[in-house]
mmCIF file of C-alpha atoms in Angstrom:
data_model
loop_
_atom_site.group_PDB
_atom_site.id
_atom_site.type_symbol
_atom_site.label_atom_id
_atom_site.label_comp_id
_atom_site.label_asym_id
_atom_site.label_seq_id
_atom_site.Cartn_x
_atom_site.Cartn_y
_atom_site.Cartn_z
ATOM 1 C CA UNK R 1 -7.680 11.781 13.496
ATOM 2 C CA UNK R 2 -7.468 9.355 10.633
ATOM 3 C CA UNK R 3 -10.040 9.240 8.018
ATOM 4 C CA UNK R 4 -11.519 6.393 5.783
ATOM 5 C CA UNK R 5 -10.950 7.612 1.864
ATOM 6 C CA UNK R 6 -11.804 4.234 -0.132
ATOM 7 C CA UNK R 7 -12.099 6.440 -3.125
ATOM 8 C CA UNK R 8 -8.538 7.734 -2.856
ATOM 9 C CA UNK R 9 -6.847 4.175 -2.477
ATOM 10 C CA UNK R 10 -7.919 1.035 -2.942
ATOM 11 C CA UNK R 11 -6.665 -2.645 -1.583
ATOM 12 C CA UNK R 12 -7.674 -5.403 -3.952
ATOM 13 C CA UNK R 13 -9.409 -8.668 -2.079
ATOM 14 C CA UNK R 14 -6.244 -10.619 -3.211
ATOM 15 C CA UNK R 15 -4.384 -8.053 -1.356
ATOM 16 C CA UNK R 16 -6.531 -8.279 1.520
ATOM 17 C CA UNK R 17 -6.463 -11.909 2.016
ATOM 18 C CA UNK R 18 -2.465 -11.769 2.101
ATOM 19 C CA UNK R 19 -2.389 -9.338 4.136
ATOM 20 C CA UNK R 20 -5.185 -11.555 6.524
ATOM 21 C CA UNK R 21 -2.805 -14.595 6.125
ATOM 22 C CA UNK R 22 -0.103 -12.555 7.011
ATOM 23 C CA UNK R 23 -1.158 -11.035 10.458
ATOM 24 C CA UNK R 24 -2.917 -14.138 11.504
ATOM 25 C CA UNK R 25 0.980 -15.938 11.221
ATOM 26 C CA UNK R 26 2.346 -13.195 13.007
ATOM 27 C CA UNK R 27 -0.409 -12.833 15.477
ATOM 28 C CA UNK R 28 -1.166 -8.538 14.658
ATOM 29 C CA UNK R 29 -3.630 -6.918 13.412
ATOM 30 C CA UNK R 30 -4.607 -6.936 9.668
ATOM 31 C CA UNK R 31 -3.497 -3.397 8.520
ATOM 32 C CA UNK R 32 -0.622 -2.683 5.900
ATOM 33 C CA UNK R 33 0.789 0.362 5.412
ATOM 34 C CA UNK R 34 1.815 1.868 2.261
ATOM 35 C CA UNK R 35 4.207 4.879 1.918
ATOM 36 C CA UNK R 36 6.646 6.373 -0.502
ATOM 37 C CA UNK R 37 9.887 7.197 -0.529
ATOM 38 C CA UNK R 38 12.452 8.640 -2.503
ATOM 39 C CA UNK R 39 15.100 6.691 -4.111
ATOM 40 C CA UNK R 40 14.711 2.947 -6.440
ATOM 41 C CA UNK R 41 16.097 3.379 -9.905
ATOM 42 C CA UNK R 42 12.622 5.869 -10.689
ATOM 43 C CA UNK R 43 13.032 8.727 -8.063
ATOM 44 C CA UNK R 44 10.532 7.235 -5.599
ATOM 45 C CA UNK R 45 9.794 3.498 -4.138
ATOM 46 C CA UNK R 46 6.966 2.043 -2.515
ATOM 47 C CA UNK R 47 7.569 0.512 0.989
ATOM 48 C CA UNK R 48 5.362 -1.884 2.585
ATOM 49 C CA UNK R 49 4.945 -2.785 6.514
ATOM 50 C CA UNK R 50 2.398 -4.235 8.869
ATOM 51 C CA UNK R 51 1.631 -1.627 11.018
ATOM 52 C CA UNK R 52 -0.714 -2.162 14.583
ATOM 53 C CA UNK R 53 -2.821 0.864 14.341
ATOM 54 C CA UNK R 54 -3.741 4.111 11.925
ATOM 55 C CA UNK R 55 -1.782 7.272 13.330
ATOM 56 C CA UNK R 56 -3.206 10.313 13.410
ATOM 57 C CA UNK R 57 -2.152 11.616 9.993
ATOM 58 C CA UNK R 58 -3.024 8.924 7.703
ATOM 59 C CA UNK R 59 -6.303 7.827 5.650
ATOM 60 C CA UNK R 60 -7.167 4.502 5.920
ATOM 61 C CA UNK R 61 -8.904 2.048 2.621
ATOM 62 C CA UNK R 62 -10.627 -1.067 3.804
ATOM 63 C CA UNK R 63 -11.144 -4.219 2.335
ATOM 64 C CA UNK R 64 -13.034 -7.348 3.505
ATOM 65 C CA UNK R 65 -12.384 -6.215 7.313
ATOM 66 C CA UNK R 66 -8.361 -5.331 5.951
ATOM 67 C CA UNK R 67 -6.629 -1.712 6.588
ATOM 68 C CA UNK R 68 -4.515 0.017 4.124
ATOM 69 C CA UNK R 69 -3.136 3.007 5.365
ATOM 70 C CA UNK R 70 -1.071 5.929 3.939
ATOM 71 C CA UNK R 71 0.194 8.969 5.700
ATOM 72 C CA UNK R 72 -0.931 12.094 4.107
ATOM 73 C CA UNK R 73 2.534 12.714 2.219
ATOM 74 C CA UNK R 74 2.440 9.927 1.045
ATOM 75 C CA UNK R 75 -1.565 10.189 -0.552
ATOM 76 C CA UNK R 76 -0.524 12.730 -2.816
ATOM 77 C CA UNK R 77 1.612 10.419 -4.708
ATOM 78 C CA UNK R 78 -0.512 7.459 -4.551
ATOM 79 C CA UNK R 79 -3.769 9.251 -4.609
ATOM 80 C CA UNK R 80 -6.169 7.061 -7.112
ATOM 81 C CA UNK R 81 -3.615 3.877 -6.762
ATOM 82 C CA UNK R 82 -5.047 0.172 -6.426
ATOM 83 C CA UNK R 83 -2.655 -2.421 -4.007
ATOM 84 C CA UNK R 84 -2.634 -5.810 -5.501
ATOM 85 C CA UNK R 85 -1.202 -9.120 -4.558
ATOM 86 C CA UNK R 86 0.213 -10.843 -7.388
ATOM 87 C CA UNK R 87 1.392 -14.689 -7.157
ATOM 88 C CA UNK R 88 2.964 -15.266 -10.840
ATOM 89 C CA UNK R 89 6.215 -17.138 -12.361
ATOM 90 C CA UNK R 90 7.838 -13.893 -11.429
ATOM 91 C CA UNK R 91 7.138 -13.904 -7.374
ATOM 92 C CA UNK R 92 4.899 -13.522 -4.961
ATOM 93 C CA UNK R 93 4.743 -9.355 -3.910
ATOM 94 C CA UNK R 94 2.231 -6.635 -3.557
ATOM 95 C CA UNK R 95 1.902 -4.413 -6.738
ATOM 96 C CA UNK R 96 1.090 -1.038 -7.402
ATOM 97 C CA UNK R 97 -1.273 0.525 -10.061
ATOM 98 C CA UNK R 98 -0.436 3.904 -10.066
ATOM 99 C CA UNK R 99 -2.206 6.334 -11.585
ATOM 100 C CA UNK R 100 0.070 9.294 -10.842
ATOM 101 C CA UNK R 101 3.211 7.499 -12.069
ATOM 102 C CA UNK R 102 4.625 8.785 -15.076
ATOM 103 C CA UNK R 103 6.915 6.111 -15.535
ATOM 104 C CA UNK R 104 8.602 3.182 -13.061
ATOM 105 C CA UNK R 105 11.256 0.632 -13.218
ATOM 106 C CA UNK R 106 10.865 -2.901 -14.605
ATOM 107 C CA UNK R 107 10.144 -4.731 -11.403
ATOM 108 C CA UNK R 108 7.450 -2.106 -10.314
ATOM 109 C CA UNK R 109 9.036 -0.933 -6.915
ATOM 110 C CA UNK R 110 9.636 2.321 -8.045
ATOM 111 C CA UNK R 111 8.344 4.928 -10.075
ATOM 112 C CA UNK R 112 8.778 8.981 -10.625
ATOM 113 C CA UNK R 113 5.519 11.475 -11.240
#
């Protein structure tokens, strides 16, 4: 069963309304899901998908009606994180605060703990 931990992540409302725009285009439902991986020039890299529903496993942040879920190997990593959407003179992409990062590469994709 999947459980609601807002505490534990957090999806900014820039985030959310990206995300919004994003499933409205493609016609799915608005939930994003954040998980890590090893590998990027840090040790481990973010990946980002639209997903259509929460799976058993993972814990689920909502903001302004928006899902963000992680799978629970994932949390560990992430645990305390905030998902942004940034729009700057360096691109448009989803960004990362991560507490539990010790340090990450210069583009913010990937990070090691």
């Amino acid at each position: 069963m999947a459980t609601t931990v807002a505490p534990d992540v957090a999806l900014t409302p820039a985030a959310a309304a990206r995300v919004a725009a994003i499933a409205a285009k493609q016609g799915k439902p608005a939930i994003l899901r954040l998980s890590v991986e090893g590998g990027g020039c840090s040790g481990f890299q973010y990946k980002f998908g639209m997903a259509e529903a929460a799976e058993a496993e993972d814990s689920i942040a909502e903001t302004d009606g928006v899902q963000l879920l992680v799978n629970s190997m994932s949390l560990d990593l992430v645990r305390g994180a905030q998902v942004d959407f940034v729009d700057n003179l360096g691109g448009a992409h989803f960004a990362v605060t991560n507490p539990n990062a010790a340090s990450g590469c210069g583009c913010g994709t990937s990070f090691s703990v």
